[in-house]
Coordinates of C-alpha atoms in Angstrom, one line a residue:
M1 CA -4.8 10.0 -16.7
T2 CA -2.8 12.7 -15.0
L3 CA -1.2 12.5 -11.7
A4 CA -2.5 14.5 -8.7
P5 CA -1.2 18.1 -8.5
G6 CA 2.0 18.8 -6.6
P7 CA 2.2 20.5 -3.2
A8 CA 0.0 23.5 -2.9
V9 CA -1.3 25.7 -0.2
V10 CA -3.7 23.6 1.9
P11 CA -6.9 25.2 3.1
A12 CA -6.9 26.4 6.7
G13 CA -9.2 23.6 7.8
H14 CA -6.5 21.1 6.9
Q15 CA -3.8 22.8 8.9
R16 CA -4.9 21.7 12.3
V17 CA -3.0 18.4 12.5
G18 CA 0.8 18.2 12.1
I19 CA 3.2 15.4 13.0
S20 CA 6.9 14.9 12.7
P21 CA 8.4 12.8 9.9
A22 CA 9.6 10.4 12.7
M23 CA 6.0 9.9 13.8
A24 CA 4.9 9.5 10.2
G25 CA 7.6 6.8 9.7
A26 CA 6.2 5.0 12.8
L27 CA 2.7 5.1 11.3
L28 CA 4.0 3.7 8.0
L29 CA 5.7 0.8 9.9
C30 CA 2.4 0.2 11.7
A31 CA 0.7 0.0 8.2
A32 CA 3.3 -2.4 7.1
F33 CA 2.6 -4.5 10.2
F34 CA -1.1 -4.7 9.3
W35 CA -0.2 -5.7 5.7
G36 CA 2.1 -8.4 7.0
L37 CA -0.6 -9.6 9.4
G38 CA -2.9 -10.1 6.4
N39 CA -0.4 -12.0 4.3
V40 CA -1.6 -15.4 5.4
A41 CA -5.3 -14.4 5.0
N42 CA -4.5 -13.0 1.6
K43 CA -3.5 -16.5 0.6
T44 CA -6.1 -18.6 2.4
V45 CA -9.1 -16.4 1.3
L46 CA -8.6 -17.6 -2.3
E47 CA -9.5 -21.1 -1.1
H48 CA -13.1 -19.8 -0.9
V49 CA -13.6 -16.9 -3.3
G50 CA -11.9 -15.6 -6.4
P51 CA -9.3 -12.8 -6.4
L52 CA -11.5 -10.1 -7.8
T53 CA -14.3 -11.0 -5.3
A54 CA -11.8 -11.0 -2.5
V55 CA -10.5 -7.5 -3.4
S56 CA -13.9 -6.0 -3.9
L57 CA -15.3 -7.3 -0.7
R58 CA -12.4 -6.3 1.5
C59 CA -12.5 -2.8 0.0
L60 CA -16.3 -2.5 0.7
I61 CA -15.7 -3.6 4.3
A62 CA -13.0 -1.0 4.5
V63 CA -15.4 1.6 3.4
A64 CA -17.7 0.8 6.3
V65 CA -14.8 1.1 8.7
I66 CA -13.3 4.3 7.4
L67 CA -16.5 6.3 6.4
P68 CA -17.2 7.6 10.0
L69 CA -13.7 9.0 10.1
A70 CA -14.0 10.6 6.7
L71 CA -17.2 12.3 7.7
R72 CA -15.6 13.5 10.9
E73 CA -12.7 14.9 8.9
K74 CA -15.2 16.7 6.7
R75 CA -16.9 18.3 9.7
L76 CA -13.7 19.4 11.3
S77 CA -12.4 20.9 8.1
G78 CA -15.4 23.2 7.9
D79 CA -16.2 22.0 4.4
S80 CA -19.9 22.5 3.5
G81 CA -19.6 20.2 0.5
A82 CA -19.0 23.0 -2.0
D83 CA -15.2 22.5 -2.0
L84 CA -14.7 19.7 -4.4
A85 CA -11.1 20.7 -5.5
W86 CA -9.7 17.6 -3.8
V87 CA -11.9 15.1 -5.7
P88 CA -10.2 14.9 -9.2
G89 CA -6.9 14.1 -7.7
A90 CA -8.5 11.6 -5.3
V91 CA -10.3 9.9 -8.3
T92 CA -7.0 9.4 -10.0
V93 CA -5.5 7.9 -6.9
S94 CA -8.5 5.6 -6.5
L95 CA -8.3 4.3 -10.0
L96 CA -4.5 3.5 -9.7
F97 CA -5.3 1.8 -6.3
A98 CA -8.0 -0.4 -7.8
A99 CA -5.9 -1.4 -10.7
A100 CA -2.8 -2.2 -8.5
M101 CA -4.8 -4.2 -6.0
A102 CA -6.7 -6.2 -8.7
L103 CA -3.5 -7.0 -10.6
Q104 CA -1.7 -8.1 -7.5
Q105 CA -4.5 -10.4 -6.4
L106 CA -4.8 -11.9 -9.9
A107 CA -1.1 -12.6 -9.9
Y108 CA -1.4 -15.1 -7.1
L109 CA -3.4 -17.4 -9.4
T110 CA -0.3 -18.2 -11.5
T111 CA 2.8 -17.2 -9.5
T112 CA 4.4 -18.5 -6.3
V113 CA 4.2 -16.6 -3.1
T114 CA 8.1 -16.5 -3.1
N115 CA 8.2 -14.8 -6.5
A116 CA 5.4 -12.4 -5.6
S117 CA 7.0 -11.4 -2.4
F118 CA 10.1 -10.3 -4.4
L119 CA 8.4 -8.7 -7.4
V120 CA 5.8 -6.6 -5.5
N121 CA 8.6 -5.3 -3.3
T122 CA 10.4 -3.8 -6.4
A123 CA 8.1 -0.9 -5.8
A124 CA 10.6 0.2 -3.1
I125 CA 13.1 1.0 -5.8
L126 CA 10.6 1.9 -8.6
T127 CA 9.1 4.7 -6.5
P128 CA 12.3 6.9 -6.1
I129 CA 13.3 6.1 -9.7
L130 CA 9.9 7.4 -11.0
A131 CA 10.0 10.3 -8.6
W132 CA 13.2 11.4 -10.1
T133 CA 12.3 10.7 -13.8
L134 CA 8.8 12.1 -13.7
F135 CA 9.1 15.0 -11.3
G136 CA 12.9 15.7 -10.9
D137 CA 12.8 14.7 -7.2
R138 CA 16.4 13.6 -6.9
P139 CA 16.6 11.0 -4.0
G140 CA 19.0 11.7 -1.1
L141 CA 22.0 9.6 -0.3
R142 CA 20.0 7.6 2.3
I143 CA 17.3 6.6 -0.3
V144 CA 20.0 5.8 -2.9
I145 CA 21.6 3.3 -0.5
A146 CA 18.4 2.0 1.1
A147 CA 16.4 1.3 -2.0
P148 CA 18.7 -1.2 -3.5
L149 CA 19.5 -2.7 0.0
T150 CA 15.8 -3.2 0.5
L151 CA 15.4 -4.8 -3.0
L152 CA 18.4 -7.1 -2.3
G153 CA 16.8 -8.2 1.0
A154 CA 13.5 -9.0 -0.8
F155 CA 15.5 -11.1 -3.4
L156 CA 17.3 -13.0 -0.6
M157 CA 14.0 -13.6 1.3
A158 CA 12.6 -15.0 -1.9
G159 CA 15.4 -17.6 -1.8
A160 CA 17.7 -15.9 -4.3
T161 CA 16.2 -18.3 -6.9
F162 CA 14.3 -15.8 -9.1
R163 CA 15.1 -16.0 -12.8
L164 CA 14.1 -13.3 -15.2
S165 CA 14.0 -15.9 -18.0
A166 CA 11.4 -18.0 -16.2
L167 CA 8.8 -15.2 -15.9
N168 CA 5.2 -16.5 -16.2
P169 CA 2.0 -14.4 -16.6
G170 CA 1.6 -14.1 -12.8
D171 CA 5.2 -12.8 -12.4
I172 CA 4.5 -10.2 -15.1
A173 CA 1.3 -9.2 -13.3
C174 CA 3.3 -8.8 -10.1
L175 CA 5.7 -6.5 -11.8
G176 CA 2.8 -4.5 -13.4
S177 CA 1.3 -4.3 -9.9
A178 CA 4.6 -3.0 -8.4
L179 CA 4.7 -0.4 -11.1
L180 CA 1.2 0.7 -10.5
F181 CA 1.7 0.8 -6.7
A182 CA 4.8 3.0 -7.3
V183 CA 2.8 5.4 -9.5
W184 CA -0.1 5.3 -7.0
M185 CA 2.2 6.1 -4.1
L186 CA 3.6 9.2 -5.9
A187 CA 0.1 10.3 -6.9
L188 CA -1.1 9.7 -3.4
G189 CA 1.7 11.7 -1.8
R190 CA 1.3 14.7 -4.1
H191 CA -2.4 14.7 -3.6
V192 CA -2.6 14.6 0.2
M193 CA 0.2 17.1 0.5
A194 CA -1.7 19.5 -1.7
R195 CA -5.3 18.8 -0.6
G196 CA -5.3 17.0 2.8
R197 CA -8.5 15.0 3.3
S198 CA -6.6 11.8 4.1
F199 CA -9.6 9.8 5.4
G200 CA -11.9 11.2 2.6
T201 CA -9.3 10.0 -0.1
S202 CA -9.1 6.6 1.6
A203 CA -12.8 6.2 1.7
L204 CA -13.1 7.2 -2.0
Q205 CA -10.3 4.9 -3.2
F206 CA -11.9 1.9 -1.3
S207 CA -15.3 2.7 -2.7
V208 CA -14.0 3.0 -6.2
A209 CA -12.1 -0.3 -6.0
G210 CA -15.0 -2.2 -4.5
L211 CA -17.7 -0.8 -6.9
V212 CA -15.6 -1.1 -10.0
L213 CA -14.3 -4.6 -9.3
L214 CA -17.5 -6.2 -7.9
P215 CA -19.3 -6.3 -11.3
M216 CA -16.1 -7.6 -12.9
A217 CA -15.9 -10.3 -10.2
A218 CA -19.6 -11.2 -10.7
E219 CA -19.0 -11.6 -14.4
S220 CA -15.8 -13.7 -14.3
E221 CA -16.0 -15.6 -11.0
T222 CA -18.5 -18.0 -9.5
T223 CA -19.3 -17.0 -5.9
T224 CA -21.9 -18.4 -3.6
L225 CA -23.2 -17.1 -0.3
A226 CA -21.7 -20.2 1.4
A227 CA -18.3 -19.4 0.0
V228 CA -18.4 -15.7 1.2
Q229 CA -19.5 -17.0 4.7
A230 CA -16.5 -19.4 4.7
A231 CA -14.2 -16.6 3.6
L232 CA -15.6 -14.1 6.2
P233 CA -12.9 -14.4 8.8
E234 CA -10.2 -13.7 6.2
L235 CA -12.2 -11.0 4.6
L236 CA -12.7 -9.2 7.9
I237 CA -8.9 -9.4 8.6
L238 CA -8.1 -8.0 5.2
G239 CA -10.9 -5.4 5.1
V240 CA -10.5 -4.0 8.7
F241 CA -6.7 -4.3 9.2
S242 CA -5.0 -4.8 5.8
T243 CA -7.1 -2.3 3.9
A244 CA -8.9 0.2 6.2
A245 CA -6.3 0.6 8.9
A246 CA -3.2 0.1 6.8
F247 CA -4.0 2.2 3.8
A248 CA -5.6 5.0 6.0
L249 CA -2.4 5.1 8.0
Q250 CA -0.3 5.3 4.9
T251 CA -2.5 8.0 3.3
F252 CA -2.3 10.2 6.4
A253 CA 1.5 9.6 6.9
Q254 CA 2.3 10.5 3.3
R255 CA 1.4 14.1 4.1
F256 CA 4.6 14.4 6.1
V257 CA 7.3 12.2 4.3
S258 CA 8.3 11.7 0.7
S259 CA 6.8 8.9 -1.4
S260 CA 10.3 7.4 -1.7
T261 CA 10.7 7.2 2.0
A262 CA 7.3 5.7 2.4
A263 CA 7.9 3.1 -0.2
I264 CA 11.0 1.8 1.7
L265 CA 9.4 1.9 5.1
V266 CA 6.3 -0.1 4.1
S267 CA 8.6 -2.8 2.6
A268 CA 8.7 -3.9 6.3
E269 CA 5.6 -5.7 5.3
S270 CA 7.7 -8.6 4.2
L271 CA 9.4 -8.8 7.6
F272 CA 6.1 -8.9 9.4
G273 CA 4.6 -11.3 6.9
V274 CA 7.4 -13.8 7.5
A275 CA 7.0 -13.5 11.2
G276 CA 3.4 -14.2 10.9
A277 CA 3.9 -17.2 8.7
V278 CA 6.4 -18.6 11.3
L279 CA 4.1 -18.0 14.2
L280 CA 0.7 -18.9 12.6
I281 CA 1.4 -21.7 10.1
G282 CA 4.8 -22.9 11.3
E283 CA 6.9 -22.0 8.3
V284 CA 10.7 -22.5 8.6
I285 CA 13.0 -19.6 7.8
L286 CA 16.2 -20.5 5.9
L287 CA 19.5 -18.7 6.6
I288 CA 19.5 -16.8 3.3
S289 CA 16.0 -15.5 4.2
G290 CA 17.3 -14.3 7.5
I291 CA 20.1 -12.4 5.7
G292 CA 17.6 -10.9 3.4
A293 CA 15.5 -9.8 6.4
V294 CA 18.6 -8.2 7.9
S295 CA 19.2 -6.4 4.6
I296 CA 15.6 -5.1 4.4
L297 CA 15.8 -4.0 8.1
G298 CA 19.1 -2.2 7.4
G299 CA 17.4 -0.2 4.6
I300 CA 14.4 0.6 6.8
L301 CA 16.6 1.8 9.6
L302 CA 18.7 3.9 7.3
V303 CA 15.7 5.7 6.1
A304 CA 14.0 5.8 9.5
L305 CA 17.1 7.5 11.1
G306 CA 16.9 10.1 8.3
T307 CA 13.5 11.2 9.6
Q308 CA 14.7 12.0 13.1
G309 CA 15.0 15.6 14.3
R310 CA 12.9 17.2 11.6
S311 CA 9.4 18.6 11.8
T312 CA 6.9 18.9 9.1
R313 CA 3.5 20.6 9.3
V314 CA 0.8 20.7 6.6

């Protein structure tokens, strides 16, 4: 499997929309809000259906939401259907997305939410490291400072109790998921910068994840219609907001900022997730978690300020 091609000349039909990196950063923070909003649903949905069923159904719901936007994008681009140059890169992105989503959901079966919240956020530092080692994209000073600051914040928000020697299979799955998300983010950024088709890519990756994982779920998990009906409120929240809206916003925004910047900005998910847990299920925030939140916020602000005053157009 190869990563999507690097930046290239985008066809004229894809040059109509341009936003500043600052606006792209705002969209990424909005995506993080939707992910944080779904954190509680991501946990409670497993009371009704298995993890693979949950991922496949939320992705199929997301397809229904995003498909009209993908078709509109296709019409506005003037693409008659003959131009399929964007498809191979989109397929690579989609397979990485499906693997990362499945591994993350499976991890929740044998790891704690605390450990998972820290381990999945290691993607914030893995992304710039991989960008440097794989493509020679040396991170700027803001990224060099913000990435470890964000990781430290995630560690503190997890209670600063994580021990490498105590890794269980779910923890290892979380690390694998973080690595896949980092590679996916790099592949996604290079693909949409080169080819555009943000909504088309989103629709394809949701379709691949849903259609690949649904047979696997049917084979390994017992799911009844009553269970799906019971899980429907969580599935709608996850499908509409945490999948369709969040990932579509990220896919579009990554045309205008680097993958390393995106990785740090979307780590705000943990802040929104904690806020949701406090407001919706009455969780109590410890002082050390508050310090961690401030650390993450510092990393995010450092990167966000670096996007001001520049303009990018694809």
